[in-house]
Short mmCIF file of C-alpha atoms and ligand atoms in Angstrom, two decimals:
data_model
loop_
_atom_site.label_atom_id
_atom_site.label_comp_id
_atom_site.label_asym_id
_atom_site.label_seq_id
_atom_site.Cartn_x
_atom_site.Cartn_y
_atom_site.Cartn_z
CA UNK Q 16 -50.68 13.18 -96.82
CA UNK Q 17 -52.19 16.75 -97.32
CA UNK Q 18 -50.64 19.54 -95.43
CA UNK Q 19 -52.46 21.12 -92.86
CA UNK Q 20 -53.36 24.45 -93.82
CA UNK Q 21 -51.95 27.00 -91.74
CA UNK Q 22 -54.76 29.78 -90.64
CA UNK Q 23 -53.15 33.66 -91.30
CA UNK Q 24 -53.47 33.54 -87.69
CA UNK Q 25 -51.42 30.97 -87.26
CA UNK Q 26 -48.88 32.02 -89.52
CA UNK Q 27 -49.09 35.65 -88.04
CA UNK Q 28 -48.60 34.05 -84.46
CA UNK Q 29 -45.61 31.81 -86.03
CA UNK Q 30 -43.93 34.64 -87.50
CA UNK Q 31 -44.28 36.47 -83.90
CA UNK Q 32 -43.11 33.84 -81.73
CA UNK Q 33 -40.21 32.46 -83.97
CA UNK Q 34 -37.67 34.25 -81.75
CA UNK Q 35 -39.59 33.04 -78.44
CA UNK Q 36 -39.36 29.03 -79.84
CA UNK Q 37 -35.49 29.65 -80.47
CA UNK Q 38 -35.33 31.20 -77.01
CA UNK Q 39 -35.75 28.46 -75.03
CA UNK Q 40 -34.71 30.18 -71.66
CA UNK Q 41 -35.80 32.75 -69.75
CA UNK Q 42 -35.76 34.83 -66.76
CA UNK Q 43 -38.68 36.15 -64.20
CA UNK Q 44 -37.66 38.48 -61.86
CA UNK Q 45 -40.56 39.08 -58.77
CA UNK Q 46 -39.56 42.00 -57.07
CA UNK Q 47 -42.20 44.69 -54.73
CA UNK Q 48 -43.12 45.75 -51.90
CA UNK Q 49 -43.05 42.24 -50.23
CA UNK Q 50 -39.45 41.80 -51.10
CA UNK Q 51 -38.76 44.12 -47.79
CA UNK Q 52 -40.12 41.28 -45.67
CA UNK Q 53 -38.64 38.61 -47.25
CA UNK Q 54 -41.65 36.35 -46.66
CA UNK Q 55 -42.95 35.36 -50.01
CA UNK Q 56 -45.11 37.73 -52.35
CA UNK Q 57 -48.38 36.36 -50.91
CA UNK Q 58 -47.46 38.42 -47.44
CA UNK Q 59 -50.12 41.18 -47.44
CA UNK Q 60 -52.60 38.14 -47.56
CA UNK Q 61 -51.42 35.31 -45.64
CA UNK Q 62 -50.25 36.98 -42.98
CA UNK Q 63 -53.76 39.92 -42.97
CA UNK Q 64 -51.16 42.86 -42.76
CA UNK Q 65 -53.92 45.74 -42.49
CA UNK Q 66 -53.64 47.92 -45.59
CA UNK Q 67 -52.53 51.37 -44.36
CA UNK Q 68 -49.77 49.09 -42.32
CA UNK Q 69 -48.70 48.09 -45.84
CA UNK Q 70 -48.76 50.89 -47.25
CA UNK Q 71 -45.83 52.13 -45.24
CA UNK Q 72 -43.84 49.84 -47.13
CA UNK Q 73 -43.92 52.08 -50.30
CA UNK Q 74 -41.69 54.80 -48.34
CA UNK Q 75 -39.51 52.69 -46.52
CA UNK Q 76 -38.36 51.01 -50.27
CA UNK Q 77 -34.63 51.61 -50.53
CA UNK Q 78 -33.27 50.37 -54.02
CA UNK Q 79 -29.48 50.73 -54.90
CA UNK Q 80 -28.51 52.14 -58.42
CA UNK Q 81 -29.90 50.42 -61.23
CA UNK Q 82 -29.95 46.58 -59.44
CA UNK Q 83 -31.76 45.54 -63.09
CA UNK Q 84 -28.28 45.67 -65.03
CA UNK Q 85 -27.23 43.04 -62.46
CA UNK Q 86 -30.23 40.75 -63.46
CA UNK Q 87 -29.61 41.01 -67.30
CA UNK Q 88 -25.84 40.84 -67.29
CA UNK Q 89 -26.76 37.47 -64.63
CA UNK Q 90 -29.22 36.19 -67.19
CA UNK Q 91 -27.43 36.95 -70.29
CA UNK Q 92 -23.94 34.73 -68.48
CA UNK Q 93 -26.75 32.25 -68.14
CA UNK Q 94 -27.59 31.56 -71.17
CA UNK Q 95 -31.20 33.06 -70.86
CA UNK Q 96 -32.26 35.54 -73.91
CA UNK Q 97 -35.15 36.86 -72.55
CA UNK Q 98 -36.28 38.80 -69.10
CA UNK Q 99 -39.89 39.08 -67.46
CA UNK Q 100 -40.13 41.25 -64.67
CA UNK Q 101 -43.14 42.08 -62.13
CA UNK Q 102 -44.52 45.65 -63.18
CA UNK Q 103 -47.30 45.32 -60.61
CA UNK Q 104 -47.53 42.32 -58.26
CA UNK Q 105 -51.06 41.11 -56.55
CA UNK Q 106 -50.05 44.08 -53.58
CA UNK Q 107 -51.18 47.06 -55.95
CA UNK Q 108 -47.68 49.11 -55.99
CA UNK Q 109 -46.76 49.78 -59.63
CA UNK Q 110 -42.78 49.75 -60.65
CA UNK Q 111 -43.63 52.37 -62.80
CA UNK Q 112 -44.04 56.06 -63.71
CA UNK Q 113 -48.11 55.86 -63.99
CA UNK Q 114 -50.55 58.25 -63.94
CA UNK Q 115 -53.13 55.95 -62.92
CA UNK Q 116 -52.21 56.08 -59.22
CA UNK Q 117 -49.93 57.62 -57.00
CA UNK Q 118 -49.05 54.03 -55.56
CA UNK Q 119 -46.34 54.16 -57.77
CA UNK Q 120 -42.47 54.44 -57.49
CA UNK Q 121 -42.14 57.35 -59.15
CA UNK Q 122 -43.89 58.80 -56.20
CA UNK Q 123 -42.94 57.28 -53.76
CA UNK Q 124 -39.96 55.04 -51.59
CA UNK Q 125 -37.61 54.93 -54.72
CA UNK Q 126 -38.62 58.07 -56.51
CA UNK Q 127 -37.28 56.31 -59.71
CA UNK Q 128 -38.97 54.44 -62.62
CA UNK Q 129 -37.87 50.87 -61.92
CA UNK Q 130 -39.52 49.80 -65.27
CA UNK Q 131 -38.02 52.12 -67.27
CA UNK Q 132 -34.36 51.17 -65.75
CA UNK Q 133 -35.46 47.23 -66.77
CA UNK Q 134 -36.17 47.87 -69.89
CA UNK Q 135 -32.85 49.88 -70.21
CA UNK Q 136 -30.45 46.80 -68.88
CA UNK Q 137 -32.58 44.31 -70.97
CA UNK Q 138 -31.55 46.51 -73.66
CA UNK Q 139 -28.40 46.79 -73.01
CA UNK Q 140 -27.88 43.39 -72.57
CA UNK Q 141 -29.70 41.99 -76.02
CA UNK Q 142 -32.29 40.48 -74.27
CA UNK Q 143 -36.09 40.42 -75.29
CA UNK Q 144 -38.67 42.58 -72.43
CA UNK Q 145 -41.13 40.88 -70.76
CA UNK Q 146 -43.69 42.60 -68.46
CA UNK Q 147 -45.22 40.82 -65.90
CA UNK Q 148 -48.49 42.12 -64.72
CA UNK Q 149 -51.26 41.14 -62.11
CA UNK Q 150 -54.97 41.59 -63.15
CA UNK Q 151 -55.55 41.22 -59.40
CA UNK Q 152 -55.02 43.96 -57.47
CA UNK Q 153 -55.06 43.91 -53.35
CA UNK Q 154 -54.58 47.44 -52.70
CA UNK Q 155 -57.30 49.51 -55.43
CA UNK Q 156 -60.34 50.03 -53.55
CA UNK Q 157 -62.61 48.02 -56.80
CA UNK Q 158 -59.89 45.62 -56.72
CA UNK Q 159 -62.24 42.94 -55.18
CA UNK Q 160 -66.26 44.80 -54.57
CA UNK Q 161 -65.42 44.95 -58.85
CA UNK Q 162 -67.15 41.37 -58.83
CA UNK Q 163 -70.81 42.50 -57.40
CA UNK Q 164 -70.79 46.32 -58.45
CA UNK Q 165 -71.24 47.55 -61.60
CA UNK Q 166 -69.79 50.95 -60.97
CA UNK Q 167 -66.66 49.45 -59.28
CA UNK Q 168 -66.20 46.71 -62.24
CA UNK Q 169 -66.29 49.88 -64.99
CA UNK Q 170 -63.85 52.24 -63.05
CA UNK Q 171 -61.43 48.88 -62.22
CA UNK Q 172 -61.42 47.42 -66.14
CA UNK Q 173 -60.63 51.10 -67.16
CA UNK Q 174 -57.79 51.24 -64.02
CA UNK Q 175 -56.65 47.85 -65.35
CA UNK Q 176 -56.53 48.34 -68.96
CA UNK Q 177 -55.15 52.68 -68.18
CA UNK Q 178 -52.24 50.84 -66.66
CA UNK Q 179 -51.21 48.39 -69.70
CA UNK Q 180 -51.86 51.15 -71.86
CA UNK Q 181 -49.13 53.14 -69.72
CA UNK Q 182 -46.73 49.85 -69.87
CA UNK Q 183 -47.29 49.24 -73.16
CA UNK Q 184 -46.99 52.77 -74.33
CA UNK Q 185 -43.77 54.34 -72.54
CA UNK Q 186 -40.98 52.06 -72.92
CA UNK Q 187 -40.38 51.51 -76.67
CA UNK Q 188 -40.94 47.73 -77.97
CA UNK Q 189 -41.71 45.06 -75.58
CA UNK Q 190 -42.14 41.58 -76.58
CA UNK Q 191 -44.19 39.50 -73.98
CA UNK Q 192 -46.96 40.82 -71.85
CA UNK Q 193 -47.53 38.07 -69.19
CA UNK Q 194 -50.89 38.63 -67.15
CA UNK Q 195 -51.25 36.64 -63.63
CA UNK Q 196 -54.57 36.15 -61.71
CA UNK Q 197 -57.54 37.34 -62.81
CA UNK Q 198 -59.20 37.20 -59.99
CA UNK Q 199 -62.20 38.29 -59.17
CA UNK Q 200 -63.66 38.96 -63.00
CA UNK Q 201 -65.48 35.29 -63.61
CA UNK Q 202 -65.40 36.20 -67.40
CA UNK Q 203 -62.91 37.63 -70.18
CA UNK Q 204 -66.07 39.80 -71.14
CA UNK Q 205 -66.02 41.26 -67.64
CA UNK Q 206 -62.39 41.71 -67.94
CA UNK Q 207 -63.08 43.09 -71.28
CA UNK Q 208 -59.41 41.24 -71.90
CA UNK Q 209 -60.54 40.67 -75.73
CA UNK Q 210 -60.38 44.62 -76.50
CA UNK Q 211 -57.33 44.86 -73.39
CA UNK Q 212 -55.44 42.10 -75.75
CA UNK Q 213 -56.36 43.83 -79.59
CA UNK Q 214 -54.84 47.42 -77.91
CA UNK Q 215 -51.90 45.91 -76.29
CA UNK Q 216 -51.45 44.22 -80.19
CA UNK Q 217 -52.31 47.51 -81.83
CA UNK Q 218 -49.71 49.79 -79.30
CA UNK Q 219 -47.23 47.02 -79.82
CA UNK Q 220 -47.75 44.53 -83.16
CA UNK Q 221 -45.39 41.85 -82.65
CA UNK Q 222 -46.17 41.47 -78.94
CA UNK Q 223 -46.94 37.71 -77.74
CA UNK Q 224 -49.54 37.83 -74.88
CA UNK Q 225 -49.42 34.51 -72.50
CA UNK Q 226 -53.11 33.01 -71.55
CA UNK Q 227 -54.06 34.52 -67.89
CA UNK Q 228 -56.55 37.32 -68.92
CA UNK Q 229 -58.89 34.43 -69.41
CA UNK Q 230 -58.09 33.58 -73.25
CA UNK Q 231 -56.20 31.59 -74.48
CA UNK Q 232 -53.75 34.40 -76.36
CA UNK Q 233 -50.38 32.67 -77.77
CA UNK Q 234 -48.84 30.52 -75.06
CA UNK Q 235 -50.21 28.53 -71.96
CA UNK Q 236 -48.21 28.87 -68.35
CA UNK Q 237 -47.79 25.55 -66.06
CA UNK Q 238 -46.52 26.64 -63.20
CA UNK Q 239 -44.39 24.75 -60.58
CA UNK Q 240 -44.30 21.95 -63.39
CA UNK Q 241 -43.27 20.62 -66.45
CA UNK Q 242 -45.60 19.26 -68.51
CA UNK Q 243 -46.19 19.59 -72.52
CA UNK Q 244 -49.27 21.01 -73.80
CA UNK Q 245 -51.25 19.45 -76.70
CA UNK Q 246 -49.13 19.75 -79.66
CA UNK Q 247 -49.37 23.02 -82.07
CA UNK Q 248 -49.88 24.98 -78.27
CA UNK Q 249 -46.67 27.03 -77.40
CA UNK Q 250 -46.24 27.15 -73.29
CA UNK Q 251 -43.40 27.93 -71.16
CA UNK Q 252 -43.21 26.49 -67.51
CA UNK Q 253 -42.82 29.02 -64.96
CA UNK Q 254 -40.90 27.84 -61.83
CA UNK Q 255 -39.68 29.38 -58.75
CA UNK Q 256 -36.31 28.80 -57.89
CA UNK Q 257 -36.71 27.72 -54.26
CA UNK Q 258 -40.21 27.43 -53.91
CA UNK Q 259 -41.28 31.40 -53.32
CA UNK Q 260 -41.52 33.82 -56.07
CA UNK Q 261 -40.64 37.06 -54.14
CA UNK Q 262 -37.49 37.10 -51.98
CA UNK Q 263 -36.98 34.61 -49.25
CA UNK Q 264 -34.11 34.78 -47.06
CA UNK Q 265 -35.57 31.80 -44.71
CA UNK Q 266 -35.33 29.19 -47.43
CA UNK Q 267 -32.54 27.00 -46.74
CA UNK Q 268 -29.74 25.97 -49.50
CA UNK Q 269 -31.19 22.81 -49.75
CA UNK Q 270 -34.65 24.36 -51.41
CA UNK Q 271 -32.46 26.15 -53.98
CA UNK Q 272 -32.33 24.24 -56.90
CA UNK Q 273 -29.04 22.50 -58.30
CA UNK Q 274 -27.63 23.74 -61.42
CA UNK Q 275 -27.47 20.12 -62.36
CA UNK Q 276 -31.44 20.33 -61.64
CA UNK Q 277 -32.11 23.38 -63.63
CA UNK Q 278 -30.15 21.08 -66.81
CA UNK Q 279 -32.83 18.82 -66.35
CA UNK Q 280 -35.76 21.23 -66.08
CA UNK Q 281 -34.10 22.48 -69.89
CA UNK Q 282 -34.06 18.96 -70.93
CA UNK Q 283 -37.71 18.30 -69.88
CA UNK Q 284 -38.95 21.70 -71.65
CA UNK Q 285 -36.82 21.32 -74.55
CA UNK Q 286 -37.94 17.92 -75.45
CA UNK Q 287 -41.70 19.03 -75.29
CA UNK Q 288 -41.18 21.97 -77.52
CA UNK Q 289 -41.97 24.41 -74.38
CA UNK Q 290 -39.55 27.13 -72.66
CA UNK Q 291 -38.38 27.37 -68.81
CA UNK Q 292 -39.09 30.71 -66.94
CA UNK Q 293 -37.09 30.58 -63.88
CA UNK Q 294 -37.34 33.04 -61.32
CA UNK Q 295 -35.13 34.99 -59.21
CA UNK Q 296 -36.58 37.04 -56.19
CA UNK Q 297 -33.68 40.06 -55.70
CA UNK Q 298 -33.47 41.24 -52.51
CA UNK Q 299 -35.17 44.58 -51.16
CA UNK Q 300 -32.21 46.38 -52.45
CA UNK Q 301 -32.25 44.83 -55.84
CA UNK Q 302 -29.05 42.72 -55.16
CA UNK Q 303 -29.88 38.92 -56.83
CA UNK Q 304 -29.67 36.43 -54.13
CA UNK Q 305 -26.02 34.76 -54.26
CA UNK Q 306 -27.92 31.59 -54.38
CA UNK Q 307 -29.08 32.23 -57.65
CA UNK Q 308 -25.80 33.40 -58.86
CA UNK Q 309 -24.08 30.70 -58.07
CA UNK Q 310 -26.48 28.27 -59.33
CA UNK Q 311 -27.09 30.15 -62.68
CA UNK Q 312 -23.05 30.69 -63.92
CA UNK Q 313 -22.73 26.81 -64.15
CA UNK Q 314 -25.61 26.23 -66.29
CA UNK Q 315 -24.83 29.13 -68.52
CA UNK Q 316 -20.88 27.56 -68.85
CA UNK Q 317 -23.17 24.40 -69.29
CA UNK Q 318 -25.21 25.85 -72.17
CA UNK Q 319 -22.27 27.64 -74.00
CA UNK Q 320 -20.72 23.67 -74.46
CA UNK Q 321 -24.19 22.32 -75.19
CA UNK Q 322 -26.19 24.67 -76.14
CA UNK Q 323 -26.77 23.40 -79.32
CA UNK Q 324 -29.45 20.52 -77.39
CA UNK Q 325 -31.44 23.30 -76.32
CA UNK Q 326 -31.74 26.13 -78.89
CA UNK Q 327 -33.09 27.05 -82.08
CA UNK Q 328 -36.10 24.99 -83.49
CA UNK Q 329 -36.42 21.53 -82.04
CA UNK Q 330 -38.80 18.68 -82.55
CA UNK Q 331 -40.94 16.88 -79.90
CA UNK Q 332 -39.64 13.37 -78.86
CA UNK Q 333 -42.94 12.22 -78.25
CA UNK Q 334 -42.78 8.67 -79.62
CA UNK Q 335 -39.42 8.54 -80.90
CA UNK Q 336 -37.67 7.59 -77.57
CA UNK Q 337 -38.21 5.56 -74.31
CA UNK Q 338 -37.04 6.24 -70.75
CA UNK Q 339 -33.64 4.96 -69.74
CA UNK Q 340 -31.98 4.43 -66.42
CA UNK Q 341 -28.68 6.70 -68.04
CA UNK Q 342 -30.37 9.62 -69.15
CA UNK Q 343 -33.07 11.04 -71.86
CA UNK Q 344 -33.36 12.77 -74.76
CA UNK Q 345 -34.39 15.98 -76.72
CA UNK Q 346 -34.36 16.45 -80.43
CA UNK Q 347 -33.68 17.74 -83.77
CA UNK Q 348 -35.15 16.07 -87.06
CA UNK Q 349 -32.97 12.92 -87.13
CA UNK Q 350 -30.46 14.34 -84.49
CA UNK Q 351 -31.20 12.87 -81.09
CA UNK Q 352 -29.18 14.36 -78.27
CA UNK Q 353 -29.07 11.77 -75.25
CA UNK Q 354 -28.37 13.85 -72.08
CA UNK Q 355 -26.41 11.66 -70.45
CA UNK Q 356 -26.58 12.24 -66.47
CA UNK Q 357 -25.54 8.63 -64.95
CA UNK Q 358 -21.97 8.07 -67.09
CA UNK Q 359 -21.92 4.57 -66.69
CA UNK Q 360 -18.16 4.58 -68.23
CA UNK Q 361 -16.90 3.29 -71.42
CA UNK Q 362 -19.54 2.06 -73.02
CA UNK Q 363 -23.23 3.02 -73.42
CA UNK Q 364 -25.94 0.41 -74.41
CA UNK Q 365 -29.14 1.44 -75.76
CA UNK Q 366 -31.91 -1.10 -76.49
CA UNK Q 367 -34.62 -1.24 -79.13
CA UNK Q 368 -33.55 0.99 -81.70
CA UNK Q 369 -35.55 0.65 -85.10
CA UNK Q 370 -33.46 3.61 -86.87
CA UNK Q 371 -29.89 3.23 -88.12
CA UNK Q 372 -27.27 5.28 -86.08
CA UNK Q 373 -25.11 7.55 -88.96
CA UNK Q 374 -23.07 8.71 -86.38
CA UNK Q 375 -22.79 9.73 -82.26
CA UNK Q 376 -20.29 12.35 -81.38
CA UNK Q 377 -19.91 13.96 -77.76
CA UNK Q 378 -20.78 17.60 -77.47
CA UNK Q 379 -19.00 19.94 -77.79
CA UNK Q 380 -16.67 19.18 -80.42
CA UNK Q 381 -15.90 15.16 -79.72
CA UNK Q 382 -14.35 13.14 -82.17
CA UNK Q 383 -17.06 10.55 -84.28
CA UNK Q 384 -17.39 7.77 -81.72
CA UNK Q 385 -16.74 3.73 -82.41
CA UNK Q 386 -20.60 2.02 -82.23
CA UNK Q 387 -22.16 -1.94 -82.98
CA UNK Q 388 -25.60 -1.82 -83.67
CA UNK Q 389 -27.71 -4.60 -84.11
CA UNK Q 390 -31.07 -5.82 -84.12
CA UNK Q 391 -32.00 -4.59 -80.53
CA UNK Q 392 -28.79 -3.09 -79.04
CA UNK Q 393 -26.79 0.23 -80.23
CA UNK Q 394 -23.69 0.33 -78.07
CA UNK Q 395 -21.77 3.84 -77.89
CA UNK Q 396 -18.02 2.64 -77.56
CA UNK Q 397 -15.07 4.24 -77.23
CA UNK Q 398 -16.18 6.72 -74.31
CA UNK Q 399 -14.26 8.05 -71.34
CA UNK Q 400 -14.40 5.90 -68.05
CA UNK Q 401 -15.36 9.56 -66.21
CA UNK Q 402 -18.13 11.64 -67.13
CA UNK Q 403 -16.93 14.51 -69.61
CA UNK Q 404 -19.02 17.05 -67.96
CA UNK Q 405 -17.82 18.60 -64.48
CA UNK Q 406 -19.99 21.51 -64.39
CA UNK Q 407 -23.38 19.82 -63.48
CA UNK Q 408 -22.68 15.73 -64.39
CA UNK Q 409 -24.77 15.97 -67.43
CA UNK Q 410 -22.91 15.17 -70.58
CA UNK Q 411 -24.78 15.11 -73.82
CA UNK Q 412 -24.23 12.88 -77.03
CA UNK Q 413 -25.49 14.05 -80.10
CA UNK Q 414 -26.46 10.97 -82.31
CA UNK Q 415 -27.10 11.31 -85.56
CA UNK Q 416 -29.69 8.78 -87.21
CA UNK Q 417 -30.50 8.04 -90.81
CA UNK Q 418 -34.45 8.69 -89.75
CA UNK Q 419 -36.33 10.08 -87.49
CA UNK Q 420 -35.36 8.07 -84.66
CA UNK Q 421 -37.38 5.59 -83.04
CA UNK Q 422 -36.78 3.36 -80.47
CA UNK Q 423 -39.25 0.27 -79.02
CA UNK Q 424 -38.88 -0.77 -75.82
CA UNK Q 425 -42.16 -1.96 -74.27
CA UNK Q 426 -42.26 -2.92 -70.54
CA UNK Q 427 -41.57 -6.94 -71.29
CA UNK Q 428 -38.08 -8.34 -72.22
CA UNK Q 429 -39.09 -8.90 -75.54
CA UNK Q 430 -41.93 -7.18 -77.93
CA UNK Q 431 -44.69 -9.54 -78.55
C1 GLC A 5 -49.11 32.62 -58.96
C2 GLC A 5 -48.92 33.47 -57.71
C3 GLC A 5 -48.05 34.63 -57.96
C4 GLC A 5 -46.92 34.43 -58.91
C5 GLC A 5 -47.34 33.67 -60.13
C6 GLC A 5 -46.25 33.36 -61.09
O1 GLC A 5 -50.14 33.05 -59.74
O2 GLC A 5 -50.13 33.93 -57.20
O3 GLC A 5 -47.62 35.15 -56.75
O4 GLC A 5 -46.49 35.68 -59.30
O5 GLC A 5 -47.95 32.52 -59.74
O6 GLC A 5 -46.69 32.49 -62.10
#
């Protein structure tokens, strides 16, 4: 079979995102104005606060001493390797230093650059700098009349793309520049995001730009799900930890989700080639909501003993597995890694296999393990009657095949 040819735009974007693919696992951080009243991002607009009442919130911001080192030494124990924080959020109030309003701040509650202090602890920490930013824009006065007035649509695309400029500009190398609503612009070419997108590329060459500026850029963004994109598309879901982006001290534990959940939400985005963005919505003061910590330490112990299932280049298992009651898989070539999270005990039975097993080990560092295969049945012997893993009751088995694995179930007892 021919090789597809490879476009030197798609080599160009390969060579970018090579380090974003081995990734796997990041961190958003939503943090503004809003986080003061705790009652999701969307507050200014669900709840009609009147602007100028709003605006008060931008002096009474209190932040403690650089909260952003406690996000990146969080995400770095949790085994994420990159950061994405909220530079400006739909309200308007920019985290930065910027000259392109004084609703900024530099100026005022905090009187510090909370970018620049992000960028520093993502730094610090090895992690890669995301920046977060929101096309719409609640609190500039073109922010929505931009739609049905020319004037207001020039001065707002030249506010808009002033302030990425700024961003992208001020902070040394950044690697992902992560747009959000563009609402009201019905077009990129209102937007202008096509020239917005070649001088965030020419301030900052390797950058990888996600697909919310109205083109599609190098990576698509389901949100609040996991679901593959076609093949040959790079996406990362984006997913809120307990159902609000910015702080939310109402949520009960019960909303938060389970480290052994957040396993599985690697699992799903692993085996579709895709990352996980998962969010964390510090409090007012910066501090990360003990929630989160708690539920983040045991998936980064997690990821330190099996790691090597999530990682680094993997393959799509489209068509090389089916669903089973113990657990599913991601992949690797001819390595399939079968993330076990019902231990049934000693022995593990797996129908319809059509590739040879070479060998099955457990992760970490588990001994080869006995196995029968025949025609229709690989059974795993040999195992402990517990499940191995205590941290979140996922165990994984890396099985080694001598082929691209493939297994055949069909929904009958037997194949026709
Ligand atoms: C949505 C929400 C926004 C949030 C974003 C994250 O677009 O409007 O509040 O920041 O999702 O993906």
């Amino acid at each position: 079979m021919a090789r597809q040819q490879l476009s030197a735009e798609d080599k160009d974007r390969a060579r970018r995102m090579k380090w974003w693919h081995d990734a796997r696992f990041g961190m958003f951080v939503h943090w503004g104005l809003y986080s003061q009243l705790g009652r999701h991002e969307w507050v200014m607009n669900r709840e009609r606060i009147p602007l100028a009442e709003y605006e008060q919130l931008a002096d009474s911001w209190k932040v403690k001493p650089r909260p952003a080192r406690e996000w990146a030494r969080l995400a770095k124990q949790a085994g994420m390797k990159y950061m994405v924080m909220t530079t400006k959020h739909h309200e308007g109030f920019c985290l930065w230093n910027s000259q392109m309003t004084d609703y900024n701040a530099c100026q005022r509650g905090p009187r510090r650059d909370l970018v620049a202090e992000y960028v520093d602890a993502c730094r610090e920490f090895g992690l890669k700098v995301g920046f977060y930013y929101s096309l719409m824009d609640w609190h500039h006065p073109d922010g929505a009349r931009c739609a049905k007035n020319e004037g207001a649509r020039r001065r707002f695309v030249d506010f808009t793309h002033g302030c990425v400029r700024e961003l992208l500009s001020n902070y040394g190398p950044i690697d992902i520049l992560w747009y959000d609503v563009s609402w009201p612009l019905p077009t990129p070419e209102a937007w202008e995001s096509a020239a917005m997108n070649a001088m965030a590329r020419q301030l900052q060459p390797h950058i990888i730009i996600n697909n919310r500026s109205q083109v599609p850029e190098d990576f698509g963004t389901p949100e609040e799900h996991i679901r593959a994109e076609d093949a040959g598309r790079a996406w990362e879901a984006c997913m809120t930890f307990n159902g609000s982006w910015g702080y939310m001290p109402y949520a009960p534990p019960e909303d938060w989700h389970s480290s052994r959940k957040v396993v599985e939400m690697l699992r799903q985005v692993t085996a579709g080639g895709g990352n996980l963005l998962l969010n964390i919505g510090p409090a007012p003061d910066g501090s990360v909501p003990p929630e989160a910590t708690e539920r983040l330490l045991p998936v980064g112990k997690w990821l330190k003993r099996y790691g090597e299932a999530v990682y680094g280049k993997v393959d799509r298992t489209d068509g090389c597995f089916e669903w089973g009651p113990l657990g599913q898989w991601t992949r690797q070539g001819r390595v399939g890694y079968l993330w076990c999270s019902r231990w049934p005990g000693k022995e593990i039975v797996l129908g319809g296999f059509r590739s040879k097993l070479k060998e099955a080990r457990l992760l970490p560092d588990g001994e080869p393990l006995p196995f029968v295969q025949t025609a229709d049945q690989l059974k795993l012997q040999g195992l402990p009657s517990r499940a191995p893993d205590r941290l979140t009751g996922t165990t994984v088995i890396r099985c080694e095949f001598t082929s691209v694995p493939k297994q055949q179930l069909g929904a009958g007892y037997v194949l026709l």
